[in-house]
Amino acid sequence: MNRVIALEVRSRDRRKPIRLVSSIALYTAVGLFVLLTLAPVLWLLLSSISSTNDLTNIPLRWLPNTWDFSRFTRLLDPNGQGREFVAALKNSLIVAVGATIISLLVAIPAAYSFSRFRGAQSQLLFVVLGTYMMPPVALVLPLYSILASVGLLNNVWGLLLVYCTILSPFTTWLLKTNFDTIPLEIEESAQLDGLSRWGVLYRITVPLALPGLSTAAVWALLLAWDEFFYALIFTSNINTKTIPVAIADFAAGRAVDYGLICAAGALAALPPVLIGFALQRGLMSGLTSGSVKG
Amino acid sequence: MTQQTDKKTAWWMLAPLLLIVLGAIGYPLIRTLLLSFTNARLTGYSDPIQFVWLENYWQAITNSAFRESAGRTTYFVLVNIGLELLLGVLVALLLNQAFRGRAIVRALLIIPLALPTVVSAIMWRWIYNPEFGVLNALLTQLGLLGQYRSYLGEPDLAMNMIILADVWKNYPIVALVALSALQLIPKELFEAAAMDGASAWTRFWRITLPSIIPALTVVIVLRTIEAVKVFDIIFVMTKGGPASSTRTLSFEVYQEAFSSLKAGSGAAYSYLVVLISAVLIFLYIWLLRRQERQ
Amino acid sequence: MKKMYKAFSGAIGMGLVLTGLALGQGNTTLNALFMKQAAYSEEDVQNMTAEFEKANPSIKVNLEFVPYESLRDKTIAAQASGGYDVVLFDTIWPAEYAKNGFLLDVSSRINKADQNKIFTGAWSTVQSKGKYYGMPWILDTKYLFYNTEILEKAGFKNPPRTFQELMTQAEVIKQKNLVQYPLVSSWSQSEALVADYTSYVAAFKGRFVDTSDRPVFQNGGGLKALEWMVDSVKKGLSNPNSREYAEEDVRRVFSSGQAAFALNWTYMYNLTQDPAESKVVGKVGIVPAPGAVGGAAVSAVNGSMGLGITRTSKLANEAWKFINHLTSQKVQNRYAKNSLPIWKTSYADPIVSKGQEAVIKAANISIGAMYSRPTVVRYAEWSNVLQKALQEALLGKTTAKAALADAAKQVATLK
């Protein structure tokens, strides 16, 4: 008995330095990750508050002479330049969030179908995926005439619909791989209790797949937030232009204020970061409920 | 009875997805396919259209500019996806460890993704600027570089620098998806393996990797498709220069369809891009299956 | 395009039409596509349009502004569905637009009395095969900007008049170590490179094509032009980073005092005089781009833009009225601070020249000398071939002669 305790104590002593080393390594790696992710963004933020003269100094000036936050206030001032920017933020939010929600609603049953039913229809997943391989340049003209003929050109709903065609194939596939990991037994017992397939899907499968769902949602949202080419061609005024198009407008013309673009980029990144952060908290709580399987 | 109803349910669950995806872009896809066999031009006059069958495809394949761009695109895709996969999995493993401030550090992953590509491309172009760029300043002040150099003006270097910028922006999606898959792996599996004396290395190859591969497959296929179509970031950073060393397939498709107004051959070029995407993805899935069998 | 918009404005319009009928007046809406830029600014165009609407209460104009890069794409995407009535176009597009029926032939609408009052170079912006496809509106060309302080220190009283002289001055400036690279240019693989090359071709009295549209730039002046450019890089007189630079990079390098000479569009002048944007305020000279010994006296590239009517427009008369308003001498003189008029006599008008005398002085000469890029239908492909060839020579991957000979062979097949 005493020997056993002594052994344990010794082994604990031996592991202490190893733990210290591994935790130093861990924090170093985390630090490196944070640095590599944030350094370019930090430079972006510094650029957004520097004057052109500070930015074109040789040798390079690491911190600007004067900190100039006017670009941010200009972008958020609804009476000036901000009118376009704030409207674009709003349009982007409608289009990206709308397309994400619709895509998920469509993808959940489809993913379940692909995951649970074998048959001819299961091959369709790859057909649907294949549609995304086509370069947008090739699709933009026929889509343009379709949207024009149904009156959805220069309309956020038209753009939202186009984005659904991009987002739903991938969210479907991602959710399918998620559903695949959920053990069938839980569903089968529920079915025996008299639940229909739809009932099983929404009462059992979806709650278990919440982490996967929130990842799919973040992914879809980011894809839609960043889309540029379709938005450029299909929108034409302040009522419909999305963030990437509005920023491209700032970059247009011959006197480009890089600081303004940097400020606009930083502001444009905020909504998805906040939404992503919120969804990640959902992911965490989903995780605990997801621990049923094993 | 259940077989019959199951079959019906399977289709009903798919219906919304098919309606949205094929309903919206089914016609454009078929129209583009038909166009690719004709000599149609994008013009305001109703010129007679003739079927030329495979001539457009043949013309593309025998066109040295197209072949060179295809080669550059393949290089871009392979290096890009390889790096994204490596970094994505490493970072996911790192962020799956327990450490202080984990939630905030995880949220950082969304920042590069949330930054619109237009902004990220402009930001990197500014970082790489040969005279005022922060990269030159940093490397020379650290003593890693003797004198300022050009990054986007040298044919051998430009593509790699663009790849670095693109990896920074897009690897987080790989990390996010991998991270959410990691969290689904039951802890008991690791504990059991550790009891059996499996090393961390073995546990990674035997348990971790196989568990996250289905989710990784989805994200890699998505990233491959997007990388094959890459345009915006290159257009902003180099416009395909210097001396065409960063011209990818999208530039050729764009030039054919929009600059040269050759709707027919533009469509053929697009389908060749689809083909290249499909081949790369097929190759990847084939490698994966072979690995699984071993 | 914008059926939705039309439907929408149609619904609103219905009400207006009803009131209009009562007053015995019709009401029409023009859709016009413009470009986001400094000259003319969005605000200027909106003000000009408001004046037009005030003078023509029966016509409403919807303005859309897009970046230069998508101006062409949007025009092309919309042409099948109709939509725009008035579009802005670059000088390199009318041949192609005309051939493919995107623009209305307006030759018969042009006022013959105006023909001699407008610069010939401006007219060439809107012409293809002897026909007119619109009115010139924005005049622009590249000038030689020089840093007066650096030139003074190097001991030169006057800016160079020929490219050979520019080379000699640059050599002295480099020897005296006043700047590392005296000349900076926008020679990245883009249209800016072709625009620069065109200016050099004009200086060395070269030509792009002969009278039967066969390429001839690979010999004579065209070759000398590229050889000069390559030479300037080899001697370390041109900034080697020029090969990745666009116009804005040129402006930043010149404005930070890192270059003695730069070739750039008109817009750069005012920005070099803005203390927030420039470290060389008050030290900037602007003159026509140099000529060459045994070549032209000065050189200039035609970088102008014109306004045309789409062939699908059902409101050609109203559209023409609007175009005439925007391009009229009265309107152009009033907004000349941002963009110079197409009218010859405007340059003597004090309203136009006040506060920008140096630019006006240079423009008066340069605009008369504007040389155009090849006006061929398949210009987009031409330009791509040229860009690559010029870059290969500038990067030293091949000689100027070989690069141009190869390019000539390729463009000869573009019929």
Short mmCIF file of N, CA, C and O in Angstrom, two decimals, chain B residues 140-202:
data_model
loop_
_atom_site.label_atom_id
_atom_site.label_comp_id
_atom_site.label_asym_id
_atom_site.label_seq_id
_atom_site.Cartn_x
_atom_site.Cartn_y
_atom_site.Cartn_z
N THR B 140 13.71 43.62 -43.25
CA THR B 140 15.04 44.25 -43.21
C THR B 140 15.38 44.66 -41.77
O THR B 140 16.53 44.51 -41.36
N GLN B 141 14.38 45.15 -41.02
CA GLN B 141 14.70 45.55 -39.64
C GLN B 141 15.04 44.36 -38.76
O GLN B 141 15.79 44.47 -37.81
N LEU B 142 14.49 43.18 -39.10
CA LEU B 142 14.85 41.98 -38.35
C LEU B 142 16.16 41.39 -38.85
O LEU B 142 16.66 40.40 -38.31
N GLY B 143 16.70 41.99 -39.92
CA GLY B 143 17.96 41.50 -40.46
C GLY B 143 17.82 40.26 -41.32
O GLY B 143 18.80 39.59 -41.64
N LEU B 144 16.58 39.94 -41.70
CA LEU B 144 16.37 38.74 -42.52
C LEU B 144 16.54 39.04 -44.01
O LEU B 144 16.64 38.13 -44.82
N LEU B 145 16.54 40.33 -44.33
CA LEU B 145 16.59 40.72 -45.74
C LEU B 145 17.57 41.87 -45.86
O LEU B 145 17.53 42.81 -45.08
N GLY B 146 18.50 41.77 -46.82
CA GLY B 146 19.52 42.79 -46.96
C GLY B 146 18.97 44.11 -47.44
O GLY B 146 19.24 45.16 -46.89
N GLN B 147 18.16 44.06 -48.49
CA GLN B 147 17.57 45.29 -49.00
C GLN B 147 16.17 45.03 -49.53
O GLN B 147 15.79 43.88 -49.77
N TYR B 148 15.41 46.13 -49.70
CA TYR B 148 14.02 46.01 -50.15
C TYR B 148 13.96 45.23 -51.46
O TYR B 148 14.82 45.38 -52.32
N ARG B 149 12.91 44.43 -51.59
CA ARG B 149 12.74 43.69 -52.82
C ARG B 149 11.28 43.75 -53.28
O ARG B 149 10.41 44.19 -52.55
N SER B 150 11.09 43.28 -54.50
CA SER B 150 9.75 43.27 -55.05
C SER B 150 9.15 41.88 -54.86
O SER B 150 9.86 40.87 -54.93
N TYR B 151 7.84 41.83 -54.54
CA TYR B 151 7.21 40.54 -54.33
C TYR B 151 6.24 40.18 -55.45
O TYR B 151 6.15 39.04 -55.87
N LEU B 152 5.50 41.19 -55.92
CA LEU B 152 4.50 40.91 -56.95
C LEU B 152 5.00 41.27 -58.34
O LEU B 152 4.28 41.11 -59.32
N GLY B 153 6.24 41.76 -58.44
CA GLY B 153 6.77 42.16 -59.74
C GLY B 153 7.70 41.12 -60.33
O GLY B 153 8.25 41.34 -61.40
N GLU B 154 7.90 40.03 -59.62
CA GLU B 154 8.79 39.00 -60.15
C GLU B 154 8.02 37.74 -60.49
O GLU B 154 7.36 37.15 -59.64
N PRO B 155 8.12 37.34 -61.78
CA PRO B 155 7.30 36.23 -62.25
C PRO B 155 7.41 34.97 -61.40
O PRO B 155 6.43 34.25 -61.23
N ASP B 156 8.59 34.68 -60.86
CA ASP B 156 8.72 33.43 -60.13
C ASP B 156 8.13 33.50 -58.73
O ASP B 156 7.82 32.48 -58.12
N LEU B 157 8.00 34.70 -58.22
CA LEU B 157 7.59 34.87 -56.83
C LEU B 157 6.12 35.24 -56.68
O LEU B 157 5.47 34.84 -55.72
N ALA B 158 5.60 35.98 -57.67
CA ALA B 158 4.28 36.61 -57.53
C ALA B 158 3.20 35.60 -57.15
O ALA B 158 2.42 35.82 -56.22
N MET B 159 3.15 34.47 -57.86
CA MET B 159 2.09 33.49 -57.59
C MET B 159 2.17 32.98 -56.16
O MET B 159 1.15 32.85 -55.49
N ASN B 160 3.38 32.72 -55.68
CA ASN B 160 3.51 32.20 -54.32
C ASN B 160 3.07 33.23 -53.28
O ASN B 160 2.47 32.87 -52.27
N MET B 161 3.35 34.49 -53.56
CA MET B 161 2.94 35.53 -52.61
C MET B 161 1.41 35.65 -52.59
O MET B 161 0.81 35.87 -51.54
N ILE B 162 0.78 35.49 -53.76
CA ILE B 162 -0.68 35.52 -53.80
C ILE B 162 -1.25 34.33 -53.04
O ILE B 162 -2.21 34.44 -52.28
N ILE B 163 -0.60 33.17 -53.21
CA ILE B 163 -1.07 31.97 -52.50
C ILE B 163 -1.02 32.20 -51.00
O ILE B 163 -1.97 31.90 -50.28
N LEU B 164 0.08 32.80 -50.52
CA LEU B 164 0.19 33.06 -49.08
C LEU B 164 -0.97 33.93 -48.59
O LEU B 164 -1.58 33.66 -47.56
N ALA B 165 -1.25 34.98 -49.36
CA ALA B 165 -2.34 35.88 -48.98
C ALA B 165 -3.67 35.14 -48.97
O ALA B 165 -4.49 35.32 -48.08
N ASP B 166 -3.87 34.27 -49.96
CA ASP B 166 -5.14 33.55 -50.06
C ASP B 166 -5.26 32.50 -48.95
O ASP B 166 -6.34 32.28 -48.42
N VAL B 167 -4.14 31.87 -48.62
CA VAL B 167 -4.17 30.87 -47.54
C VAL B 167 -4.53 31.56 -46.22
O VAL B 167 -5.36 31.08 -45.46
N TRP B 168 -3.91 32.70 -45.98
CA TRP B 168 -4.21 33.43 -44.74
C TRP B 168 -5.70 33.70 -44.63
O TRP B 168 -6.30 33.55 -43.57
N LYS B 169 -6.30 34.09 -45.75
CA LYS B 169 -7.71 34.45 -45.74
C LYS B 169 -8.61 33.23 -45.59
O LYS B 169 -9.64 33.29 -44.93
N ASN B 170 -8.24 32.11 -46.20
CA ASN B 170 -9.20 31.02 -46.31
C ASN B 170 -8.95 29.77 -45.48
O ASN B 170 -9.84 28.95 -45.34
N TYR B 171 -7.72 29.60 -44.93
CA TYR B 171 -7.52 28.35 -44.18
C TYR B 171 -8.43 28.27 -42.94
O TYR B 171 -8.78 27.17 -42.51
N PRO B 172 -8.86 29.43 -42.35
CA PRO B 172 -9.69 29.31 -41.16
C PRO B 172 -10.97 28.50 -41.37
O PRO B 172 -11.47 27.90 -40.42
N ILE B 173 -11.50 28.46 -42.61
CA ILE B 173 -12.72 27.68 -42.79
C ILE B 173 -12.40 26.20 -42.60
O ILE B 173 -13.18 25.45 -42.02
N VAL B 174 -11.21 25.78 -43.05
CA VAL B 174 -10.79 24.40 -42.82
C VAL B 174 -10.66 24.16 -41.33
O VAL B 174 -11.13 23.16 -40.78
N ALA B 175 -10.04 25.11 -40.64
CA ALA B 175 -9.84 24.97 -39.20
C ALA B 175 -11.18 24.91 -38.47
O ALA B 175 -11.37 24.07 -37.58
N LEU B 176 -12.11 25.76 -38.86
CA LEU B 176 -13.42 25.80 -38.18
C LEU B 176 -14.16 24.48 -38.33
O LEU B 176 -14.68 23.93 -37.36
N VAL B 177 -14.18 23.98 -39.57
CA VAL B 177 -14.89 22.73 -39.82
C VAL B 177 -14.19 21.58 -39.10
O VAL B 177 -14.84 20.73 -38.47
N ALA B 178 -12.86 21.55 -39.15
CA ALA B 178 -12.11 20.49 -38.48
C ALA B 178 -12.37 20.56 -36.97
O ALA B 178 -12.55 19.54 -36.31
N LEU B 179 -12.39 21.78 -36.46
CA LEU B 179 -12.59 21.96 -35.02
C LEU B 179 -13.94 21.41 -34.59
O LEU B 179 -14.06 20.72 -33.57
N SER B 180 -14.97 21.71 -35.38
CA SER B 180 -16.29 21.23 -34.97
C SER B 180 -16.37 19.72 -35.09
O SER B 180 -17.07 19.06 -34.31
N ALA B 181 -15.62 19.14 -36.05
CA ALA B 181 -15.61 17.68 -36.16
C ALA B 181 -14.84 17.06 -34.99
O ALA B 181 -15.23 16.02 -34.46
N LEU B 182 -13.76 17.72 -34.58
CA LEU B 182 -12.96 17.22 -33.45
C LEU B 182 -13.80 17.10 -32.20
O LEU B 182 -13.66 16.16 -31.41
N GLN B 183 -14.69 18.07 -32.03
CA GLN B 183 -15.48 18.09 -30.80
C GLN B 183 -16.50 16.97 -30.75
O GLN B 183 -17.07 16.70 -29.71
N LEU B 184 -16.75 16.35 -31.91
CA LEU B 184 -17.72 15.27 -31.94
C LEU B 184 -17.09 13.92 -31.59
O LEU B 184 -17.79 12.95 -31.40
N ILE B 185 -15.74 13.89 -31.54
CA ILE B 185 -15.10 12.60 -31.24
C ILE B 185 -15.28 12.31 -29.75
O ILE B 185 -14.91 13.11 -28.90
N PRO B 186 -15.86 11.17 -29.42
CA PRO B 186 -16.07 10.83 -28.01
C PRO B 186 -14.74 10.73 -27.26
O PRO B 186 -13.80 10.10 -27.75
N LYS B 187 -14.68 11.35 -26.09
CA LYS B 187 -13.45 11.36 -25.29
C LYS B 187 -13.02 9.94 -24.93
O LYS B 187 -11.85 9.63 -24.82
N GLU B 188 -14.06 9.06 -24.73
CA GLU B 188 -13.76 7.69 -24.28
C GLU B 188 -12.81 6.98 -25.23
O GLU B 188 -11.98 6.19 -24.82
N LEU B 189 -12.96 7.30 -26.53
CA LEU B 189 -12.10 6.65 -27.54
C LEU B 189 -10.63 6.92 -27.22
O LEU B 189 -9.80 6.02 -27.26
N PHE B 190 -10.32 8.18 -26.92
CA PHE B 190 -8.93 8.54 -26.63
C PHE B 190 -8.46 7.89 -25.34
O PHE B 190 -7.36 7.38 -25.25
N GLU B 191 -9.36 7.92 -24.34
CA GLU B 191 -8.98 7.35 -23.06
C GLU B 191 -8.66 5.87 -23.21
O GLU B 191 -7.64 5.38 -22.71
N ALA B 192 -9.53 5.17 -23.96
CA ALA B 192 -9.31 3.74 -24.17
C ALA B 192 -7.98 3.50 -24.89
O ALA B 192 -7.18 2.63 -24.51
N ALA B 193 -7.73 4.33 -25.91
CA ALA B 193 -6.50 4.17 -26.68
C ALA B 193 -5.28 4.45 -25.82
O ALA B 193 -4.27 3.73 -25.89
N ALA B 194 -5.39 5.47 -24.98
CA ALA B 194 -4.27 5.83 -24.12
C ALA B 194 -3.98 4.69 -23.13
O ALA B 194 -2.83 4.38 -22.85
N MET B 195 -5.06 4.07 -22.65
CA MET B 195 -4.90 2.94 -21.73
C MET B 195 -4.16 1.81 -22.42
O MET B 195 -3.32 1.14 -21.83
N ASP B 196 -4.47 1.64 -23.73
CA ASP B 196 -3.81 0.57 -24.48
C ASP B 196 -2.37 0.92 -24.81
O ASP B 196 -1.67 0.17 -25.48
N GLY B 197 -1.95 2.11 -24.42
CA GLY B 197 -0.56 2.50 -24.60
C GLY B 197 -0.27 3.09 -25.97
O GLY B 197 0.88 3.15 -26.40
N ALA B 198 -1.31 3.55 -26.68
CA ALA B 198 -1.07 4.17 -27.99
C ALA B 198 -0.43 5.54 -27.80
O ALA B 198 -0.83 6.31 -26.93
N SER B 199 0.58 5.85 -28.60
CA SER B 199 1.24 7.15 -28.50
C SER B 199 0.33 8.23 -29.08
O SER B 199 -0.63 7.93 -29.79
N ALA B 200 0.66 9.47 -28.78
CA ALA B 200 -0.14 10.58 -29.29
C ALA B 200 -0.20 10.54 -30.81
O ALA B 200 -1.22 10.80 -31.44
N TRP B 201 0.94 10.20 -31.41
CA TRP B 201 1.05 10.12 -32.86
C TRP B 201 0.08 9.08 -33.42
O TRP B 201 -0.68 9.36 -34.35
N THR B 202 0.11 7.89 -32.81
CA THR B 202 -0.79 6.82 -33.26
C THR B 202 -2.23 7.24 -33.06
O THR B 202 -3.07 7.02 -33.94
#
